[in-house]
CSV table of C-alpha atoms (C1' of nucleotides) in Angstrom, one decimal:
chain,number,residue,atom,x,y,z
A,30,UNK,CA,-54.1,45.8,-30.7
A,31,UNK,CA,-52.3,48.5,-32.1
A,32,UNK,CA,-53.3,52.2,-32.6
A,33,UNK,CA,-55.4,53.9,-35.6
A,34,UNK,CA,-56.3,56.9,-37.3
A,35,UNK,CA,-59.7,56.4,-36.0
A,36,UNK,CA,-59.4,55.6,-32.4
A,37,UNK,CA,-57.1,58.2,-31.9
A,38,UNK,CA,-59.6,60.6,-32.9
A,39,UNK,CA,-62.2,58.4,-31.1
A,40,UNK,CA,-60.1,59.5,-28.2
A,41,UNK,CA,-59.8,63.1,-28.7
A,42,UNK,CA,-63.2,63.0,-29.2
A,43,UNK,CA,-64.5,61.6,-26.1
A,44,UNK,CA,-61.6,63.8,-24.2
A,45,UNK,CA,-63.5,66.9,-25.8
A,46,UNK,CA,-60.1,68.0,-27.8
A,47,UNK,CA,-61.4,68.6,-31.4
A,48,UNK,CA,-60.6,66.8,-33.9
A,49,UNK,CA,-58.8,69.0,-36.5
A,50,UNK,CA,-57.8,68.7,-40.0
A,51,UNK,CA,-53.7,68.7,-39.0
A,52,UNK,CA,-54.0,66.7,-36.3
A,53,UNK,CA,-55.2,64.0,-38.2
A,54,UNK,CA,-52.5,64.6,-41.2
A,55,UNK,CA,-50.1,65.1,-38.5
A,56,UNK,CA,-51.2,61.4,-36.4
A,57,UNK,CA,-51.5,59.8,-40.5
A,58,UNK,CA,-48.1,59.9,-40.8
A,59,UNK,CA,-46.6,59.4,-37.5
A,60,UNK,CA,-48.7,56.3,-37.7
A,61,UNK,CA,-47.1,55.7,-42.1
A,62,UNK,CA,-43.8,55.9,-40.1
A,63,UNK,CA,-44.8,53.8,-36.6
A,64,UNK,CA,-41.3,52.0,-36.6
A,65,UNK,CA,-39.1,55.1,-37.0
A,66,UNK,CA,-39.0,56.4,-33.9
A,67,UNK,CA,-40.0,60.1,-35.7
A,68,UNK,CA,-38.3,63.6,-33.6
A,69,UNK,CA,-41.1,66.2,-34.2
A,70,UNK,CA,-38.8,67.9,-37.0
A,71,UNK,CA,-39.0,65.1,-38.9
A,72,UNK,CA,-42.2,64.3,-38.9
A,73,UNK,CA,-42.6,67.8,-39.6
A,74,UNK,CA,-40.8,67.7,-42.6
A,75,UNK,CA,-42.7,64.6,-43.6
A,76,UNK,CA,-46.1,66.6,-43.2
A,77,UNK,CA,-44.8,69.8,-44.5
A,78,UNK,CA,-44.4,67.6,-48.0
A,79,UNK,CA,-48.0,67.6,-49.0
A,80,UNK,CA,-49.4,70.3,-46.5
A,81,UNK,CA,-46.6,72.8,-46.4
A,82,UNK,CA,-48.6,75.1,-44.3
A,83,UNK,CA,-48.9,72.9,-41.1
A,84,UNK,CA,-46.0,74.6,-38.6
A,85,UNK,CA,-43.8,73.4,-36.6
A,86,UNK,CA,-45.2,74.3,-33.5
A,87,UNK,CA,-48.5,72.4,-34.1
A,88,UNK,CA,-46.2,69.7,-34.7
A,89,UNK,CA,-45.2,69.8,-31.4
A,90,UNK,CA,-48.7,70.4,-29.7
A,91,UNK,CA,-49.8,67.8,-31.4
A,92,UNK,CA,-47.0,65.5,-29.7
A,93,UNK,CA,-47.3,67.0,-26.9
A,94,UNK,CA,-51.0,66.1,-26.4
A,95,UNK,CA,-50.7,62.8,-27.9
A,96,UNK,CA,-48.3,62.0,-25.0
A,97,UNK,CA,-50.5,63.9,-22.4
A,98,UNK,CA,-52.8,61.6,-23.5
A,99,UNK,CA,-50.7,58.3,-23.2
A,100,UNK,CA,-50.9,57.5,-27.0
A,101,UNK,CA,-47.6,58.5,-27.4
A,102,UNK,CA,-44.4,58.3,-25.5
A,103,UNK,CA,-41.4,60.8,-25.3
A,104,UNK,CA,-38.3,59.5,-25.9
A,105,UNK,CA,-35.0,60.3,-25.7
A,106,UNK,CA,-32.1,58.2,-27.2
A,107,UNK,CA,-29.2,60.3,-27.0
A,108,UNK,CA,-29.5,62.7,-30.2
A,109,UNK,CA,-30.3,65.6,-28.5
A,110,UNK,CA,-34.1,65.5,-29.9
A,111,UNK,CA,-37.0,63.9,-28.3
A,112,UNK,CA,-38.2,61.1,-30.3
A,113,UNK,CA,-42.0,59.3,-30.2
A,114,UNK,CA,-43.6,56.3,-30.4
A,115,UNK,CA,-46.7,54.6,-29.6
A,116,UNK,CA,-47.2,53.3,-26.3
A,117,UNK,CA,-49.5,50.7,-25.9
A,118,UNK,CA,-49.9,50.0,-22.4
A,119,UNK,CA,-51.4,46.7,-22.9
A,120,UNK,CA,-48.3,45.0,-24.3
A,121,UNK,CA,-45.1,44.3,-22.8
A,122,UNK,CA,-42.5,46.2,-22.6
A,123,UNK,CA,-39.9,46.2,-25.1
A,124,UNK,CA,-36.3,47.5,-25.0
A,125,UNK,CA,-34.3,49.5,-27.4
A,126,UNK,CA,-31.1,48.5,-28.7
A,127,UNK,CA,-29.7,52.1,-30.7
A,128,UNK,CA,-26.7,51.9,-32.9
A,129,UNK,CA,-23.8,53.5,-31.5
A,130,UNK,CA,-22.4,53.7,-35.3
A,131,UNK,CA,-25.6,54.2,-37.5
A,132,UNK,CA,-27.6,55.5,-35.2
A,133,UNK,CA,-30.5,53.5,-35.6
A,134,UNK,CA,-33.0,52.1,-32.5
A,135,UNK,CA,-34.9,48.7,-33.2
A,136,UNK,CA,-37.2,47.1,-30.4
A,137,UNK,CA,-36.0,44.0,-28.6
A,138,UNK,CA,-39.4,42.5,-27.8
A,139,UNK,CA,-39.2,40.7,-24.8
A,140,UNK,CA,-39.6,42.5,-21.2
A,141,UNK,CA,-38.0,39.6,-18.6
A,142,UNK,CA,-37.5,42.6,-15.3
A,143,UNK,CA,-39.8,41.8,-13.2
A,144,UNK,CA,-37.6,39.7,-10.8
A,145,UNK,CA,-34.9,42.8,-11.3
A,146,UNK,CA,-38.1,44.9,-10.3
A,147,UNK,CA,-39.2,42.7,-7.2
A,148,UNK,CA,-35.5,42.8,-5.9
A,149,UNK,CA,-35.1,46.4,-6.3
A,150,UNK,CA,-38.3,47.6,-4.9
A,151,UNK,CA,-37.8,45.1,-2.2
A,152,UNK,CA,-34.3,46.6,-0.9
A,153,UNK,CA,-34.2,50.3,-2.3
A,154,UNK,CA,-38.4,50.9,-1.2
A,155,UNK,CA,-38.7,52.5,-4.1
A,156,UNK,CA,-42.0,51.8,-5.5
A,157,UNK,CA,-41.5,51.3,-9.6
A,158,UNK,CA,-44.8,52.5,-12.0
A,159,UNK,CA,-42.4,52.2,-15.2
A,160,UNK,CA,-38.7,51.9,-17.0
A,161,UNK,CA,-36.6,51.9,-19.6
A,162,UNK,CA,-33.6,49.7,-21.1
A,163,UNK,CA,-31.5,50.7,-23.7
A,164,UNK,CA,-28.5,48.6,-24.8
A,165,UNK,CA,-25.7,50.8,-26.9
A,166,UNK,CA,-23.5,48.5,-29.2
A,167,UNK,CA,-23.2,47.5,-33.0
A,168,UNK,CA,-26.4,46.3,-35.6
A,169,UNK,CA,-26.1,43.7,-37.9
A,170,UNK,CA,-24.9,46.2,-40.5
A,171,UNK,CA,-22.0,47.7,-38.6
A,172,UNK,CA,-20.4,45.2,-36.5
B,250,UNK,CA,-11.2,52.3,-6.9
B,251,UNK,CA,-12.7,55.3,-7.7
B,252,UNK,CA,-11.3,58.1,-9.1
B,253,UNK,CA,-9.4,60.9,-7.1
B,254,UNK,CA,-7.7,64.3,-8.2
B,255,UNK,CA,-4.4,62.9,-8.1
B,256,UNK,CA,-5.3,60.1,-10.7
B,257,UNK,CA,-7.7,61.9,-13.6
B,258,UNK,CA,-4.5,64.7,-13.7
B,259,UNK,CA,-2.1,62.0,-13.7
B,260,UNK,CA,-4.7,60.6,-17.1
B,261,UNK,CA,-4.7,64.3,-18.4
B,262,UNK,CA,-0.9,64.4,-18.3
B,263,UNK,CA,-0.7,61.3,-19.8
B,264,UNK,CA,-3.2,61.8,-22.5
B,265,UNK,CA,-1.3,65.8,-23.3
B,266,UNK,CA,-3.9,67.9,-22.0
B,267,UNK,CA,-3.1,70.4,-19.7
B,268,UNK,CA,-3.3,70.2,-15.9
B,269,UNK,CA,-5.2,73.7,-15.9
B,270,UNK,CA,-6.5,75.3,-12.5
B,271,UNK,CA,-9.7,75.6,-13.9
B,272,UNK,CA,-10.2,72.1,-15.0
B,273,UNK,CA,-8.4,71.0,-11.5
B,274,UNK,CA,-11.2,73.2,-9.7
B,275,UNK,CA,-14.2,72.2,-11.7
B,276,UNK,CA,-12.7,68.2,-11.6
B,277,UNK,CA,-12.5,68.6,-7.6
B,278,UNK,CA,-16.3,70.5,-7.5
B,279,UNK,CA,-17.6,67.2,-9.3
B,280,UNK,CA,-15.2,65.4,-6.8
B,281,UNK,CA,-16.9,66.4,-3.8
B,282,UNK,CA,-20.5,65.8,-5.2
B,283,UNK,CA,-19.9,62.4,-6.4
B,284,UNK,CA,-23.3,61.5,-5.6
B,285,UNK,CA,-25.7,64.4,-6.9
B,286,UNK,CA,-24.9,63.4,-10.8
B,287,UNK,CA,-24.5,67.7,-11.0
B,288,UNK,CA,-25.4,69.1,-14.6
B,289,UNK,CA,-23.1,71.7,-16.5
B,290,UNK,CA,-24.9,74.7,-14.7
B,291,UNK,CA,-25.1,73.3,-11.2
B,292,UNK,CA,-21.6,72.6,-11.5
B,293,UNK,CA,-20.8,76.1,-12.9
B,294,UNK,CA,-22.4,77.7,-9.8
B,295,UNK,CA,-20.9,75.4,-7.4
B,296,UNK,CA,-17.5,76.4,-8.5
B,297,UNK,CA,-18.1,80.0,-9.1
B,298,UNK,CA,-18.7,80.8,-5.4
B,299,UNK,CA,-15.2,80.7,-4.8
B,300,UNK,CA,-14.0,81.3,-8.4
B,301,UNK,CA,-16.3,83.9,-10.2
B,302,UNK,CA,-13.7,84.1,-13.1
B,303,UNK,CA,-14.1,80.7,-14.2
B,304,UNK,CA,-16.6,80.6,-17.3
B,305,UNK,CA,-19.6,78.2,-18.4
B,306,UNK,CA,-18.2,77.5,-21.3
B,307,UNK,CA,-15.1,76.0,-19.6
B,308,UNK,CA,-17.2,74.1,-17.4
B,309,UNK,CA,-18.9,72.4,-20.5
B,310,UNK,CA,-15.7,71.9,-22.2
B,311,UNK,CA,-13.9,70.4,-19.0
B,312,UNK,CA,-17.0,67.8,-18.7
B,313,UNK,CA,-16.8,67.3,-22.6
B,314,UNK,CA,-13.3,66.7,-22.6
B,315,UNK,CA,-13.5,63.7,-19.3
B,316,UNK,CA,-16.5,62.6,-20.9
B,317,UNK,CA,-14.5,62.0,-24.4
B,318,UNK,CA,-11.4,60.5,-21.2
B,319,UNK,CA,-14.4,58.1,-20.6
B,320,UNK,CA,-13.5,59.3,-16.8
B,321,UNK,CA,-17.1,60.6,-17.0
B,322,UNK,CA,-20.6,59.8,-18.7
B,323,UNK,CA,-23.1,61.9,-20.0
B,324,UNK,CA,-26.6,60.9,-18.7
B,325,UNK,CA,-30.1,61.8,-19.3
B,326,UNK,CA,-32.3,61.6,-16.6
B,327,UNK,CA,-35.2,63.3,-18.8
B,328,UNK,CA,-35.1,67.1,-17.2
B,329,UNK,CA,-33.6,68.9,-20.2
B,330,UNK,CA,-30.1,69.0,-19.3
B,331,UNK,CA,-27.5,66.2,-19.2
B,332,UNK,CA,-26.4,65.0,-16.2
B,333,UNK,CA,-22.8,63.4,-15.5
B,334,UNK,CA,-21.3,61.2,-13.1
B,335,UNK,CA,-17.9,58.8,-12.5
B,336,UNK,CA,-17.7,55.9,-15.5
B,337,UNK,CA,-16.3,53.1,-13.2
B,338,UNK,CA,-15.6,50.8,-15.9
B,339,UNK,CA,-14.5,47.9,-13.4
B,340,UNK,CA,-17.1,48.4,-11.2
B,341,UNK,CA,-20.7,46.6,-11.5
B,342,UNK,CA,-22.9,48.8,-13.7
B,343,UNK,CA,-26.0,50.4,-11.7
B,344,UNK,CA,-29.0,51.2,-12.4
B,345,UNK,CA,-30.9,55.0,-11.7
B,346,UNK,CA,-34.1,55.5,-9.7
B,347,UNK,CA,-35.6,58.4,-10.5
B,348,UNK,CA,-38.6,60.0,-8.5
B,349,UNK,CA,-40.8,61.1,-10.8
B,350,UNK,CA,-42.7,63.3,-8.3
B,351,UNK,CA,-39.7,64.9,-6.4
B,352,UNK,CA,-36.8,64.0,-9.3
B,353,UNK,CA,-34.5,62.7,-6.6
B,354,UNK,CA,-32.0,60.1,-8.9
B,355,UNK,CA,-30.3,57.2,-6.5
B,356,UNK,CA,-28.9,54.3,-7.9
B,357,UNK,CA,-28.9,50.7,-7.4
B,358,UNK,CA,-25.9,48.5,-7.3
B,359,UNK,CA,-26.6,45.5,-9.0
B,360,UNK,CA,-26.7,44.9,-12.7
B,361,UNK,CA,-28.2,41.2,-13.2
B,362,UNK,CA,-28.8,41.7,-16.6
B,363,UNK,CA,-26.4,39.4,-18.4
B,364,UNK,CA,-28.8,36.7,-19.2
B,365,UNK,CA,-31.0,39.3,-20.7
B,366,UNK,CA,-28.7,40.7,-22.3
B,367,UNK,CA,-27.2,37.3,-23.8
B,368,UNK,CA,-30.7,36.5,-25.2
B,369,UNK,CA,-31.1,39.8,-26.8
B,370,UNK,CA,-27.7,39.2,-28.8
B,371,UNK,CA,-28.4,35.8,-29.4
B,372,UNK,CA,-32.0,36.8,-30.8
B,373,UNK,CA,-31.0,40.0,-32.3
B,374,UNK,CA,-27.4,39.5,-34.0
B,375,UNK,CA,-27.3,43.1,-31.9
B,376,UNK,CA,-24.0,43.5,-30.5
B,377,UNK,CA,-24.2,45.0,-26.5
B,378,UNK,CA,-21.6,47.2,-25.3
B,379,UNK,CA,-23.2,48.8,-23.1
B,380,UNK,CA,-26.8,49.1,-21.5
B,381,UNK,CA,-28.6,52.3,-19.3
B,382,UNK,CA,-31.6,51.1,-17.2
B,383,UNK,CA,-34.0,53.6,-15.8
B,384,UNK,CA,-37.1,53.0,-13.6
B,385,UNK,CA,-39.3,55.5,-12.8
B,386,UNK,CA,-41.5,55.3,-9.6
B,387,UNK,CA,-41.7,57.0,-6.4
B,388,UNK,CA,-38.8,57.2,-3.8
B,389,UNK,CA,-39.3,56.4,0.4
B,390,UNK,CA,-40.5,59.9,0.4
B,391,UNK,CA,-42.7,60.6,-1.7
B,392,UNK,CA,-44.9,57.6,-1.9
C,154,DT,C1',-71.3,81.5,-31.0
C,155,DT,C1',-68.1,80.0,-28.0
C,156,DT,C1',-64.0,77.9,-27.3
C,157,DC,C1',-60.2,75.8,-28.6
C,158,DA,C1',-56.5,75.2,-32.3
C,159,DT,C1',-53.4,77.3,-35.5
C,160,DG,C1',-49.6,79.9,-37.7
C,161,DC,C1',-46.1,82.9,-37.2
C,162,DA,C1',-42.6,85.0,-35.0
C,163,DA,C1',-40.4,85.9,-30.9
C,164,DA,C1',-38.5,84.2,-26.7
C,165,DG,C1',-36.6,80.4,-23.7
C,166,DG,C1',-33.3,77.2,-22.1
C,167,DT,C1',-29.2,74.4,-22.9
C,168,DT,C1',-25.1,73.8,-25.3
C,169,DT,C1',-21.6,75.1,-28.8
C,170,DT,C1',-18.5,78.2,-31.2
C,171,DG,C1',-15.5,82.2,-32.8
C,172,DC,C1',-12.0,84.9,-31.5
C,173,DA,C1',-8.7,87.5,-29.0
C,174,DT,C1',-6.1,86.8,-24.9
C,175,DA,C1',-3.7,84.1,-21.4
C,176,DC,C1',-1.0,80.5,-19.8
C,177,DG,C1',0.8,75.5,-19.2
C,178,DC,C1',4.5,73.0,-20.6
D,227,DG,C1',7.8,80.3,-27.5
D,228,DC,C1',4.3,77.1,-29.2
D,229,DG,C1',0.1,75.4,-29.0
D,230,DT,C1',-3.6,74.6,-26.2
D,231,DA,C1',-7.1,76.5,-22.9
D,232,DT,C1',-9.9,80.3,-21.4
D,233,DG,C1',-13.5,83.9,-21.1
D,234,DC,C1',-16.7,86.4,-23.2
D,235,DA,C1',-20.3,87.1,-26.2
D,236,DA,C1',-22.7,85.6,-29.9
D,237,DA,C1',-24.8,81.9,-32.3
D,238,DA,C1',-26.9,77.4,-32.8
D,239,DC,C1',-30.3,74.2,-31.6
D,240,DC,C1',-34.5,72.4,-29.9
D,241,DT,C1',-38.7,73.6,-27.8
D,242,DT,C1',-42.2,76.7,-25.9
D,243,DT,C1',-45.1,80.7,-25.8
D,244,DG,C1',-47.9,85.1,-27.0
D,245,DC,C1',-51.1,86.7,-29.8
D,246,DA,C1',-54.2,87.6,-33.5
D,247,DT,C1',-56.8,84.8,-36.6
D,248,DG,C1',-59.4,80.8,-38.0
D,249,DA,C1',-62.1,76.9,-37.6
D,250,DA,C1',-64.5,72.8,-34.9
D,251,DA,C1',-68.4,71.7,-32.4
DNA sequence: TTTCATGCAAAGGTTTTGCATACGC
DNA sequence: GCGTATGCAAAACCTTTGCATGAAA
């Protein structure tokens, strides 16, 4: 069960953040562009297409509160940006494999760490609430 | 084997950079805090105690250039600055705890991820290089 | 009407760069 | 002596913040 326009704003509603005009442009196409991983200048730029006077800092409050919220998740794959996506609790983790040539992050879909987990939290004492696996190496395209 | 001040010169040498003071200084500061994966600035301060003339922008150069030696990687343990420690290519890869309440990084020394890895390449047509696992959780500490 | 959100510009923090000087080889 | 490395300061880059204005509830 994936995200929407509408239970997002369901969500801001019932968390008593108002429901504004560019947040919802801003969420529309972050959720258009749900595979690309957006950095909050691009989505910017995306916005700024048909609503040119949207800044770039709401851009980023926007994110910001999205994540606060635990709709979105920072990322960061090496670019020197943050990046976004949706993070739906409810599914499994996935894993991202990001091109060291092109550049470009897909999803591996399949979690299989929770024996990794047991064992670590088992010898180190550490007590795990989350990760994150990324693989560096070639796509399809440019191996 | 791990690297010693003796060896990454000998590398330098070989590779035609020069076997500065500076870089010898700031490559014997990282020495002697193998452990604490020190960022450009903590580094900087480290080795400016007992050599104020050395500059920042040396320091980032010096951990550019082992970085590009592959005698160190750049990490990113999500606190706005990169991090670096020893790329022991030989050696097992690790993987970094990080305390998300006190942002204490240790690392654990098994890898166990080449099933999971084979399976994502088989699946994926992705091919790995390289992978960076991160779990975030709270240390003996803190919890 | 009250409170929160926005836009703009300025400031912040990290990292890079230009350039004259210094120094390893 | 040649060519790279350094130090300094300025610039670049991403992100955050202050503040007056505007709009949601």
């Amino acid at each position: 069960m994936s995200h929407t326009l509408e239970s997002v704003c369901r969500t801001l509603h019932e968390k008593e953040y108002k429901v504004t005009p560019q947040r919802q442009v801003i969420l529309k196409a972050f959720l258009d562009n749900a595979d690309r991983h957006l950095s909050a200048e691009e989505l910017y730029n995306l916005v700024k297409e048909k609503h040119p006077e949207i800044g770039l800092a709401t851009v980023y409050r926007t994110l910001d509160l999205l994540a606060e919220l635990e709709i979105l998740q920072k990322m960061n794959f090496d670019d020197g940006r943050s990046r976004y996506e949706f993070a739906d609790k409810e599914l499994h983790h996935h894993h991202h494999l990001i091109c060291v040539k092109c550049g470009k992050v897909t999803e591996f879909e399949d979690d299989l760490l929770e024996s990794l987990e047991a064992q670590i939290a088992r010898k180190s004492g550490f007590e795990i609430m989350d990760h994150q696996l990324k693989f560096y190496g070639y796509c399809d395209k440019c191996r």
